[in-house]
Each structure stands twice: as structure tokens, then as C-alpha cells.
Short mmCIF file of N, CA and C in Angstrom, two decimals:
data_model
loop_
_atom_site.label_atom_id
_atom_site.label_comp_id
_atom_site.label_asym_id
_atom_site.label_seq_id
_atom_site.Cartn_x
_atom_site.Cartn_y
_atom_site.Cartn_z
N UNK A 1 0.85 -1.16 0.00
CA UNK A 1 0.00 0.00 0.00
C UNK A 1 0.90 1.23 0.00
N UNK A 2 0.40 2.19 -0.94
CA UNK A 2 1.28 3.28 -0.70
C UNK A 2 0.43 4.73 -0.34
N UNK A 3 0.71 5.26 0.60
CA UNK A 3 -0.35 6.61 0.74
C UNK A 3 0.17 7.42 -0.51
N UNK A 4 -0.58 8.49 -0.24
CA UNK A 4 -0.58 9.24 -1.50
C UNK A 4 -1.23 10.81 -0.91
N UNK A 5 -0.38 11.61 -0.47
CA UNK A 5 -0.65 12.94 -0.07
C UNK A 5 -1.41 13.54 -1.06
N UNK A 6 -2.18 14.37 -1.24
CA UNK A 6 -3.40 14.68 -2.25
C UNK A 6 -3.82 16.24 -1.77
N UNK A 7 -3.55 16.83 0.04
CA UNK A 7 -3.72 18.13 0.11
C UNK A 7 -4.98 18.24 0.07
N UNK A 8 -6.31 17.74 -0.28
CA UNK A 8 -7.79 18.30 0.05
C UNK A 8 -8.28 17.25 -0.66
N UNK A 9 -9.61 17.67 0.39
CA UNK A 9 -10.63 16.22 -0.23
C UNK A 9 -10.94 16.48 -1.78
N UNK A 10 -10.93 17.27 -2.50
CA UNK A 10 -11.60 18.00 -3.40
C UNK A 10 -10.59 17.08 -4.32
N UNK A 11 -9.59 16.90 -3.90
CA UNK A 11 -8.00 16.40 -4.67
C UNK A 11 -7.90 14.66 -4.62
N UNK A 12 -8.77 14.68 -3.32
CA UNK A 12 -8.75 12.81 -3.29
C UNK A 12 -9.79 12.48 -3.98
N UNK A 13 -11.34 12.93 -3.74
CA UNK A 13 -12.00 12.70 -4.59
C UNK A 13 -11.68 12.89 -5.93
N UNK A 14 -11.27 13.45 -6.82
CA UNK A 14 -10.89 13.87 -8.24
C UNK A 14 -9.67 12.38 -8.13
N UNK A 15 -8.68 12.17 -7.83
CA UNK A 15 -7.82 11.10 -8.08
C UNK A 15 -8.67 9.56 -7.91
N UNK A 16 -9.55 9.26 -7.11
CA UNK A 16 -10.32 8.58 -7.11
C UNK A 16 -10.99 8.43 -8.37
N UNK A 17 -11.76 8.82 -8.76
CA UNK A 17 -12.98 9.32 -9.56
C UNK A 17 -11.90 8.84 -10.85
N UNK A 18 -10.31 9.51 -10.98
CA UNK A 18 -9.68 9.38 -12.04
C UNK A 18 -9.20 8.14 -12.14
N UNK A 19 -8.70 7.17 -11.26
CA UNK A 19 -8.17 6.07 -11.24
C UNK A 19 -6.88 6.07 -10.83
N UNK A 20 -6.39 7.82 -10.27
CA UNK A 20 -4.93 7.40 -9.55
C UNK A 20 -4.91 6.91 -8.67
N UNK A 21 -5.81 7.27 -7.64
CA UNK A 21 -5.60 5.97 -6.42
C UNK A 21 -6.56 4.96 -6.45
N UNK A 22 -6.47 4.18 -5.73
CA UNK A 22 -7.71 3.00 -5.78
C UNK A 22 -8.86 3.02 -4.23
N UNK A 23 -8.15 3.64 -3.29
CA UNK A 23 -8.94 3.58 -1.82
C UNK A 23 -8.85 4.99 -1.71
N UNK A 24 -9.94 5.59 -0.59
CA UNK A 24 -9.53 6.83 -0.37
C UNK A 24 -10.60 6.80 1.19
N UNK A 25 -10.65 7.63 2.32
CA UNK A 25 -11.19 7.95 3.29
C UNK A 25 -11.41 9.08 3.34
N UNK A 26 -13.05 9.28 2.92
CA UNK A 26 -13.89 10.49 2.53
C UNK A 26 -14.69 10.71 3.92
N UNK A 27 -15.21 11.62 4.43
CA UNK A 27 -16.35 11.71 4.42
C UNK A 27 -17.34 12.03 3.78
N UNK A 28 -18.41 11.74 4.39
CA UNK A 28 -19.88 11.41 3.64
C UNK A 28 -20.35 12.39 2.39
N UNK A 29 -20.06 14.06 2.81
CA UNK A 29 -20.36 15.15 2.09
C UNK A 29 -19.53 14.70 0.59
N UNK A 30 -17.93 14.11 0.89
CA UNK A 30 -17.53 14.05 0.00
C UNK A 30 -17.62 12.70 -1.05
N UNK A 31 -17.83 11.68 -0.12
CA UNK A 31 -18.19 10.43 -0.92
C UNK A 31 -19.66 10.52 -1.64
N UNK A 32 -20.43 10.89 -1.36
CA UNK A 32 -21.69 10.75 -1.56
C UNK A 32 -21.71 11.30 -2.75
N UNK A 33 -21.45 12.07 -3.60
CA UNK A 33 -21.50 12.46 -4.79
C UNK A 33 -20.93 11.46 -6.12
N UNK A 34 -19.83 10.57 -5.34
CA UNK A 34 -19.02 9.75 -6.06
C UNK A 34 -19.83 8.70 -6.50
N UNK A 35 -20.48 8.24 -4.93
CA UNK A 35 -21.50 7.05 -4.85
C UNK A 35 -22.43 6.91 -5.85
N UNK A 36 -23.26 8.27 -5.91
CA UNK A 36 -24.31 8.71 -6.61
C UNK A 36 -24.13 8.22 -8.19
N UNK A 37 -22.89 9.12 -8.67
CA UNK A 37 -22.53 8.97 -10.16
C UNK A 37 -21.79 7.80 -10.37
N UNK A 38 -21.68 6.42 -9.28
CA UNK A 38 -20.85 5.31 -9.99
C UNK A 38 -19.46 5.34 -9.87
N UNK A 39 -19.26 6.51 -9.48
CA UNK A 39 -17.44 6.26 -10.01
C UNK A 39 -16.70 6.01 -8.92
N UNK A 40 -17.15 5.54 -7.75
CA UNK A 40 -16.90 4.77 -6.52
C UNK A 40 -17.53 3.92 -6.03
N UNK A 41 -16.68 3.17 -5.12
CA UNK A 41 -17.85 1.44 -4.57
C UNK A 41 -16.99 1.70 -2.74
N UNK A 42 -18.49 2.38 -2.31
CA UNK A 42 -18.66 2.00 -0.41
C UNK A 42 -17.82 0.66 -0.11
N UNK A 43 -17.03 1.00 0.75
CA UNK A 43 -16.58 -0.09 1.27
C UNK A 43 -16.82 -0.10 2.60
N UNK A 44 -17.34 0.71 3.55
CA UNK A 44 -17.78 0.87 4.76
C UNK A 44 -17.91 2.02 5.40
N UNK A 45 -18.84 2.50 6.57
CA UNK A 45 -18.53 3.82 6.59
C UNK A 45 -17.75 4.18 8.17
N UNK A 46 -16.42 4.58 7.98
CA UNK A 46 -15.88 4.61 9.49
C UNK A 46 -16.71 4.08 10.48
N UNK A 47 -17.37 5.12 10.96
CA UNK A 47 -18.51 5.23 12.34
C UNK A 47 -18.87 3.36 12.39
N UNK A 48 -18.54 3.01 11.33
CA UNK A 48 -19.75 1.79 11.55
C UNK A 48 -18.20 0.59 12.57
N UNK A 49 -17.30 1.22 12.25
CA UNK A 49 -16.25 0.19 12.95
C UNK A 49 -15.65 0.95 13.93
N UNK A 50 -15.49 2.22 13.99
CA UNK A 50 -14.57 2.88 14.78
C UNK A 50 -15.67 3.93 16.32
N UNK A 51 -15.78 3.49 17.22
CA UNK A 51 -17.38 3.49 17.79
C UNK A 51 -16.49 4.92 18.87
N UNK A 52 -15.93 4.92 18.35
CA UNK A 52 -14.96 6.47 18.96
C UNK A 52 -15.57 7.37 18.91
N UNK A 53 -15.45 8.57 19.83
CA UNK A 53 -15.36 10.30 19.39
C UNK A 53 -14.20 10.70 18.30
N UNK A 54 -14.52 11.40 17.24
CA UNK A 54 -14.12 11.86 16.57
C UNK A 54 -13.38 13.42 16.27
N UNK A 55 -13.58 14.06 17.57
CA UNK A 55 -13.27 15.44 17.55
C UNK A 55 -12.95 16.40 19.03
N UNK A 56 -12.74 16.82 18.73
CA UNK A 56 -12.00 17.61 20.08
C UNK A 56 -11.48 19.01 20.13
N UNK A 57 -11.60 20.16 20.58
CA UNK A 57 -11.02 21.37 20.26
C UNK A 57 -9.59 21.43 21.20
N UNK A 58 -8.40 21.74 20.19
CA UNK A 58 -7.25 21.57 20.86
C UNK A 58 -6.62 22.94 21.23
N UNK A 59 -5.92 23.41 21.88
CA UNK A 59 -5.45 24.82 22.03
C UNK A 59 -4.09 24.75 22.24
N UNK A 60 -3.10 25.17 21.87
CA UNK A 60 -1.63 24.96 22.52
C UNK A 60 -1.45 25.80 23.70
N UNK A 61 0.07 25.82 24.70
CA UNK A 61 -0.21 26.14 26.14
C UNK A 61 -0.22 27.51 26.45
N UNK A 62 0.39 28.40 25.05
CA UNK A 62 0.05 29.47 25.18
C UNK A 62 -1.26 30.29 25.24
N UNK A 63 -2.35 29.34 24.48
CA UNK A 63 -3.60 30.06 24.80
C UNK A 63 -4.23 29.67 25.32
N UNK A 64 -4.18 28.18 26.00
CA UNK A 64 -4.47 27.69 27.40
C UNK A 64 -4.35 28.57 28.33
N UNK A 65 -3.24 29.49 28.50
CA UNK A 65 -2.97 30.59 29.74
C UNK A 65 -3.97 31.33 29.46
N UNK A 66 -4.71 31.61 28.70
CA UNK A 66 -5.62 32.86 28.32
C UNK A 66 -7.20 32.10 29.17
N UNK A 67 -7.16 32.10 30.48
CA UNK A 67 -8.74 31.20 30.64
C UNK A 67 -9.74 31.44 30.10
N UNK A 68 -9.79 32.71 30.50
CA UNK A 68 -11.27 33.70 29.93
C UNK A 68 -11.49 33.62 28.45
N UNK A 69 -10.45 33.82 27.50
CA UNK A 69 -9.98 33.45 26.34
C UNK A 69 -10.45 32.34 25.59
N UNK A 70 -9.95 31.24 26.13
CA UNK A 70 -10.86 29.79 26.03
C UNK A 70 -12.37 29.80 26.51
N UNK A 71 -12.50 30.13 27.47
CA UNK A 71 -13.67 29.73 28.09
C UNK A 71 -14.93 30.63 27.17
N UNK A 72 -14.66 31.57 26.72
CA UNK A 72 -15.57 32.55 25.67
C UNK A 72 -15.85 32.06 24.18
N UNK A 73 -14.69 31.50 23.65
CA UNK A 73 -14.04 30.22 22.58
C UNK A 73 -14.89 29.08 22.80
N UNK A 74 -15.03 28.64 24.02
CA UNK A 74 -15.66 27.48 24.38
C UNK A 74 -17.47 27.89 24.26
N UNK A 75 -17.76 28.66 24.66
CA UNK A 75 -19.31 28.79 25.04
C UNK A 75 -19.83 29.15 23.49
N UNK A 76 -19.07 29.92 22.85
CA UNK A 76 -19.55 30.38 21.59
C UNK A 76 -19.45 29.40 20.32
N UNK A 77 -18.64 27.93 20.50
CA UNK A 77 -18.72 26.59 19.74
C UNK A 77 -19.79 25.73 20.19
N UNK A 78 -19.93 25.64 21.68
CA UNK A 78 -21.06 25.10 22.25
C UNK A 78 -22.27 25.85 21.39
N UNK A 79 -22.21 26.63 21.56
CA UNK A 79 -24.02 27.35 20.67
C UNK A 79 -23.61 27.10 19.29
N UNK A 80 -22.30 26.76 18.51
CA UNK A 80 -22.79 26.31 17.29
C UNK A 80 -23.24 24.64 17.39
N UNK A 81 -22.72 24.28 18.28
CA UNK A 81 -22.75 22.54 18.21
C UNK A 81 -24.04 22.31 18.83
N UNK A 82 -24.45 23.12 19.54
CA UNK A 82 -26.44 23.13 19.98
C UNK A 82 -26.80 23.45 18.24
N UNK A 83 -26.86 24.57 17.80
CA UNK A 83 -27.42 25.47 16.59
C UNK A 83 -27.26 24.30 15.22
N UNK A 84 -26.04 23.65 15.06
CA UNK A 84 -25.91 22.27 14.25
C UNK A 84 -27.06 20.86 14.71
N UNK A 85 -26.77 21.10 16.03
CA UNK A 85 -27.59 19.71 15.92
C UNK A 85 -29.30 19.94 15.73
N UNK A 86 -29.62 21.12 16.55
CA UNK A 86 -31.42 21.38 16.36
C UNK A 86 -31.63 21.77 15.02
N UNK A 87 -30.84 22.49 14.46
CA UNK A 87 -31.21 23.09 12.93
C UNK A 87 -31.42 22.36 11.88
N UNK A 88 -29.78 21.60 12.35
CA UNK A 88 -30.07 20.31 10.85
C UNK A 88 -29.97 18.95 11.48
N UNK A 89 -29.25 18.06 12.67
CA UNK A 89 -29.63 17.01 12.96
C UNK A 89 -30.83 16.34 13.18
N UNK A 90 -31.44 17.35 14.14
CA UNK A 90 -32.49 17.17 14.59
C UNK A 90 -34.02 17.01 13.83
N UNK A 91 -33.69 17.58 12.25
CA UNK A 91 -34.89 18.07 11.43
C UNK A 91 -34.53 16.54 10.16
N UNK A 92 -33.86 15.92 10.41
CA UNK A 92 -33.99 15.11 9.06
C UNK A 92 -34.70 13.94 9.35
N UNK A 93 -35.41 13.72 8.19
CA UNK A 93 -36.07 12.32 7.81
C UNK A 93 -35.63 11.73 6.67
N UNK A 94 -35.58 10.21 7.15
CA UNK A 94 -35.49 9.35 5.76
C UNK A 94 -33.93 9.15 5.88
N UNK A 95 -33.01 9.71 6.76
CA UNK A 95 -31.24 10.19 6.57
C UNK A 95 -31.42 11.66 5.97
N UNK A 96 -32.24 12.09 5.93
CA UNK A 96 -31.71 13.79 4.73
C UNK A 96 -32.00 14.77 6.38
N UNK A 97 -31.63 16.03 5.88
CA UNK A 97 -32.32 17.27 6.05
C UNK A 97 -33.27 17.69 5.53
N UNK A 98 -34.04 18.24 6.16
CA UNK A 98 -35.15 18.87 5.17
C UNK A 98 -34.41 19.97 4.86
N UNK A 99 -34.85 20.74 3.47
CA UNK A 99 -33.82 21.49 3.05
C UNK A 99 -34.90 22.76 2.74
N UNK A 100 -34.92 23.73 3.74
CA UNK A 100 -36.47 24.49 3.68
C UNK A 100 -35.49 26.17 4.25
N UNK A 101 -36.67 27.21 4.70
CA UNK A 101 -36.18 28.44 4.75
C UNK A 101 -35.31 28.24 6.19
N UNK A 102 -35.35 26.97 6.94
CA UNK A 102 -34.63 27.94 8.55
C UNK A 102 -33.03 26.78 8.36
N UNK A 103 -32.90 25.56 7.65
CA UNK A 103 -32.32 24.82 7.26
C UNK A 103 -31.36 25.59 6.24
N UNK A 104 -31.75 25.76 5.15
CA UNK A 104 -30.71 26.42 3.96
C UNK A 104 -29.62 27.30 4.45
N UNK A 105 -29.42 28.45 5.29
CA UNK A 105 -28.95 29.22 5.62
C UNK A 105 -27.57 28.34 6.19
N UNK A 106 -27.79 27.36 7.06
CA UNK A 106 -27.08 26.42 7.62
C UNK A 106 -25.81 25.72 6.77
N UNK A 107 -27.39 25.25 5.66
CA UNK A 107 -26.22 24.60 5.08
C UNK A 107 -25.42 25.32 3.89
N UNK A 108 -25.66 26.55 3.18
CA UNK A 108 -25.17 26.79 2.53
C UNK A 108 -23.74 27.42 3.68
N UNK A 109 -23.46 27.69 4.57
CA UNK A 109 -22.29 27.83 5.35
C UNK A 109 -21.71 26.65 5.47
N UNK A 110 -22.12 25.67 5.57
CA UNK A 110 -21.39 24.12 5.26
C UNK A 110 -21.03 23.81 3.32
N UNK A 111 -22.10 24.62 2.77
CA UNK A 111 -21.47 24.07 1.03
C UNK A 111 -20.44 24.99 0.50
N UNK A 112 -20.12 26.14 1.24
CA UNK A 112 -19.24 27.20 1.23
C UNK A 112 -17.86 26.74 1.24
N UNK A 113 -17.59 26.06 2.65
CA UNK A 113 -16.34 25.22 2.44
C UNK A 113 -16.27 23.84 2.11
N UNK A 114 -17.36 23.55 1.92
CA UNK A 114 -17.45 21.64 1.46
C UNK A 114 -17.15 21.61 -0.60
N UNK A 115 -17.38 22.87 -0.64
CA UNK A 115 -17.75 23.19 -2.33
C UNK A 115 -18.78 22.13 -3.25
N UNK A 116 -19.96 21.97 -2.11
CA UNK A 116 -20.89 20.87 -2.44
C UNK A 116 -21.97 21.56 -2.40
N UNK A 117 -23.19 22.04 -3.33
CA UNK A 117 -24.36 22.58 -3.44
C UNK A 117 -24.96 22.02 -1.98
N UNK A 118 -25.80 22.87 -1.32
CA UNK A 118 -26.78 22.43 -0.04
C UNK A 118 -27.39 21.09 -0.20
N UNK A 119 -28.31 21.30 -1.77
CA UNK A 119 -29.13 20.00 -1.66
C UNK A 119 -28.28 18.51 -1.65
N UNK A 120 -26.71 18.87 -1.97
CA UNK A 120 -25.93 17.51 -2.06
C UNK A 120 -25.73 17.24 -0.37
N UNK A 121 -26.00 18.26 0.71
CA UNK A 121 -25.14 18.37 1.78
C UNK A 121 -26.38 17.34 2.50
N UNK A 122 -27.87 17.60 2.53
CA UNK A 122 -28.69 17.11 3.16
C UNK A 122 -28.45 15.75 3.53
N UNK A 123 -27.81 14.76 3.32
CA UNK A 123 -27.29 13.28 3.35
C UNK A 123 -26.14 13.54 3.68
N UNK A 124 -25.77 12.68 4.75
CA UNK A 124 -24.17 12.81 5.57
C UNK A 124 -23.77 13.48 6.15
N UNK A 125 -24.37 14.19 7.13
CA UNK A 125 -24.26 14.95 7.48
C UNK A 125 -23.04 13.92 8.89
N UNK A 126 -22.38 14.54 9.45
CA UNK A 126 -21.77 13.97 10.50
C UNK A 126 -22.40 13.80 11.69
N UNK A 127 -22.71 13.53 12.97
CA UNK A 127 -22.82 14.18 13.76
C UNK A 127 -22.15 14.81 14.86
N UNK A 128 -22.79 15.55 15.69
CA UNK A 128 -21.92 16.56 16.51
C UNK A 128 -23.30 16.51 17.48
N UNK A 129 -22.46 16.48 18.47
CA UNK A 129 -22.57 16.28 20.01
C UNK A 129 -23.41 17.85 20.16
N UNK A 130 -24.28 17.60 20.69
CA UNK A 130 -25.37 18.52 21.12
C UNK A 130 -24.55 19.94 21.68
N UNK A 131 -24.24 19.31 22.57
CA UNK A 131 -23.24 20.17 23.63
C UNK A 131 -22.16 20.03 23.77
N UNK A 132 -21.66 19.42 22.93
CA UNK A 132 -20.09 19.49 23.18
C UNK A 132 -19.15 19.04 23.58
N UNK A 133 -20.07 17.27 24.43
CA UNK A 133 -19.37 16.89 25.07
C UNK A 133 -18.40 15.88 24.75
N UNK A 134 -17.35 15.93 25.61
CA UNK A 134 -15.87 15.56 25.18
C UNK A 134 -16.13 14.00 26.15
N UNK A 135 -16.11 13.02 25.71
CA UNK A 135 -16.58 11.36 26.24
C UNK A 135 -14.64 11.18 26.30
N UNK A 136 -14.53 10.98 28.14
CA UNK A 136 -13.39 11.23 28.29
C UNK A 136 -13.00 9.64 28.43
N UNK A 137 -13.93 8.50 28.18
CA UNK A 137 -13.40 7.32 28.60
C UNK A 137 -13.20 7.02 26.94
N UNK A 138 -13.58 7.53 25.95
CA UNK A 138 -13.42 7.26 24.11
C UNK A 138 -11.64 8.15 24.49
N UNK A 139 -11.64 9.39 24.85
CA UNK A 139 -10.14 9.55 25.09
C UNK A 139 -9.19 8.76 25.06
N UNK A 140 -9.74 8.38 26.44
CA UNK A 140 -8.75 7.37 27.05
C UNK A 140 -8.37 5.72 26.49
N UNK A 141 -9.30 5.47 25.65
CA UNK A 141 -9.07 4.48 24.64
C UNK A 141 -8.06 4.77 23.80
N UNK A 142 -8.45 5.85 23.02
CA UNK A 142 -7.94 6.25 22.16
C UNK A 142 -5.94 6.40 22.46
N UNK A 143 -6.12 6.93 23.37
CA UNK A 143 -5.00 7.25 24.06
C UNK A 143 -4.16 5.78 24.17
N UNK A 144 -4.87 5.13 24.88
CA UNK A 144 -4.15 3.88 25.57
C UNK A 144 -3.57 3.14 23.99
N UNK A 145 -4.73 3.37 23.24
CA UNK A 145 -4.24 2.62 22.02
C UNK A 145 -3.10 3.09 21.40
N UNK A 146 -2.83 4.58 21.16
CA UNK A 146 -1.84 5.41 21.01
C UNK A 146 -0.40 5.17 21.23
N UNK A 147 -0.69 4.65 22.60
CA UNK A 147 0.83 4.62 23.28
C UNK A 147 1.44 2.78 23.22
N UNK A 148 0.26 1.95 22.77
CA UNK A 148 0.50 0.92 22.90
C UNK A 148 1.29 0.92 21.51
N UNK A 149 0.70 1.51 20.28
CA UNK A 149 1.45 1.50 19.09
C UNK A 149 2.62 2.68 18.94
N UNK A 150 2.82 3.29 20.39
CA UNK A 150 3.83 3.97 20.49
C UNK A 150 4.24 5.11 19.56
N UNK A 151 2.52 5.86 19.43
CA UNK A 151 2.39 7.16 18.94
C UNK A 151 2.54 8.01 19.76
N UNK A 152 2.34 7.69 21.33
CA UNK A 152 2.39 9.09 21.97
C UNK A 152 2.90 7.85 22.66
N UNK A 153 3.81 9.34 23.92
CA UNK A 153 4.96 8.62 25.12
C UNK A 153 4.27 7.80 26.00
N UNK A 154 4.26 6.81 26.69
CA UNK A 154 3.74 6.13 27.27
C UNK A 154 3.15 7.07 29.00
N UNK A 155 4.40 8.09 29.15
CA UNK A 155 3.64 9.00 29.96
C UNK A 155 2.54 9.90 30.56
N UNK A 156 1.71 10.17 29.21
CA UNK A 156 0.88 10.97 28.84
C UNK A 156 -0.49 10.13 29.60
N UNK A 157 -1.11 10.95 30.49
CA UNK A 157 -2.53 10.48 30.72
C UNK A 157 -3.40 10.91 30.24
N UNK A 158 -5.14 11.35 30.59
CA UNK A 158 -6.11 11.73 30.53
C UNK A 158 -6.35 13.38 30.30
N UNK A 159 -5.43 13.33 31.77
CA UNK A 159 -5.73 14.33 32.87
C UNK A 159 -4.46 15.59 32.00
N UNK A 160 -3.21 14.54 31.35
CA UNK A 160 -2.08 15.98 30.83
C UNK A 160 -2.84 16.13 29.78
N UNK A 161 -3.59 15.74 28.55
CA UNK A 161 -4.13 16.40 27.82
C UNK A 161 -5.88 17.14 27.29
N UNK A 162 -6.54 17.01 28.52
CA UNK A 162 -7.73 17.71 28.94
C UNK A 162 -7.85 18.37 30.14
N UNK A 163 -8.31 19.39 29.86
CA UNK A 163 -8.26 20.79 30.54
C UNK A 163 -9.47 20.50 31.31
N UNK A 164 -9.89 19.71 32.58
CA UNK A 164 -11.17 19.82 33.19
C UNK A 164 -11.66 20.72 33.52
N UNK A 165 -10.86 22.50 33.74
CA UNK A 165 -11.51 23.44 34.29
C UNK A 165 -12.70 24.09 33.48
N UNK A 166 -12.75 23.47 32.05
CA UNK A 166 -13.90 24.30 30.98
C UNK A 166 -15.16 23.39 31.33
N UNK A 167 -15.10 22.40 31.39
CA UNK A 167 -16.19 21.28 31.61
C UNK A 167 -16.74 20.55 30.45
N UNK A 168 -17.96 20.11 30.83
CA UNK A 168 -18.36 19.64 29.23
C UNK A 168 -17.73 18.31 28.84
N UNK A 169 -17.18 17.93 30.19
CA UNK A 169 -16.26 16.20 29.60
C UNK A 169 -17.65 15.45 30.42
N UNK A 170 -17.06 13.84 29.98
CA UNK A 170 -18.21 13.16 31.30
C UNK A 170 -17.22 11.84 30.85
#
């Protein structure tokens, strides 16, 4: 197997689609168009094997010192990750979004940087945690697995790389 640096999905999908590579790890926004027109074959979709959290907001230690800083950072992602999930998680049937006047607005800020028309966006959407919360025992998997394949130092706990004073873990 050889990776193949490509620089944007926009770049893997297109090499795909062309026949330079043969595998690629899309998400949905971006596979789903491929799917549609044939010129790719699903082979599974992450989530369905990898039963992990997927995301996390990281800060380096310099703006860690900034509390107030973070913590303002923090409350104002929380209301997008509420505003994501009621707007468009919460409203789809069938797997889609409904794609109507309080919906569109949403997603055309998602087809902006996805460079995928809205009505392509309604399917696949990811999800995102209501509130934000950071599932500190998927961490700690993650982690343990990390150090067992001796990606990160075997030193590193829970506790050195989450900040409990913001909250929002469980």
C-alpha cells in the first residue's frame, strides 16, 4: 500500500474518480456524490467500525494561559454545536435534512467550504454532540491505544491532555 498525499478532499475525490488511487477515506459530504454517479464502490462507513469520538477542540499552552480566552471560545462553539444539531440534525427524515427556509442558511455555510451545493449536503451529514461533550473514557481508549502503538509517550494520561476546568467532559 502506498499513501498518496493529495492536500484536500476536493484532490482525493478527483484522483479517485480518475483512477490514480484506488482507496480513499472520505467523508460522507464528500463520498456521496461519487457514490451517486458510480465512479466509486462504499466499502464501509468509518462510524460503523470505529465506535470512537471523533473530535475535540485543541489549544496549545500558550492560549491555554488565556482562561477567559478559552472559556468565551468554548461557550460560543457550544451554541454552534447546539445550533448544528437542532437546525439540521435534529430536522432530518429518511437520513436527509429537510432542506427548507430555517435549514438552507445552515447549510449553505457548510457548502461554502465543502464546495458541495446544499441540496448535495442534506445526506451525511456527520454528527456533533449537542453540547459538546468531550466522552473522556473514548479519550482514554484512544489514548491507551496510542501509546501501545507507540504514537504518543507512554507517559501521557487523561488528565495531561484535557483541561477539566472548561467542563463539558463526562
Amino acid at each position: 500500500m502506498k499513501l498518496v498525499p493529495l492536500q484536500s478532499l476536493t484532490n482525493v475525490a478527483s484522483a479517485l474518480k480518475g483512477g490514480r488511487i484506488e482507496a480513499a477515506l472520505l467523508p460522507a459530504t464528500s463520498a456521496q456524490p461519487l457514490l451517486d454517479a458510480g465512479d466509486a464502490e462504499l466499502l464501509g462507513w468509518v462510524g460503523d467500525e470505529t465506535p470512537w469520538q471523533l473530535g475535540a477542540v485543541f489549544a496549545g499552552m500558550a492560549t491555554n494561559a488565556k482562561h477567559e480566552l478559552v472559556a468565551r471560545f468554548l461557550a460560543g462553539y457550544r451554541g454552534g454545536t447546539r445550533d448544528f444539531h437542532d437546525r439540521l440534525l435534529a430536522v432530518r427524515r429518511d437520513g436527509k435534512v429537510v432542506l427548507d427556509d430555517r435549514t438552507r442558511p445552515f447549510l449553505e455555510i457548510v457548502s461554502k467550504y465543502t464546495n458541495l451545493p446544499a441540496e448535495k449536503l442534506t445526506a451525511g451529514l456527520p454528527y456533533v454532540e449537542p453540547d459538546a461533550v468531550l466522552e473522556l473514557a473514548s479519550v482514554a481508549d484512544q489514548l491507551a491505544w496510542m501509546q501501545r502503538e507507540k504514537f504518543v509517550d507512554a507517559g501521557y494520561s487523561v488528565s495531561d491532555i484535557v483541561e477539566a476546568r472548561y467542563g463539558y467532559s463526562k
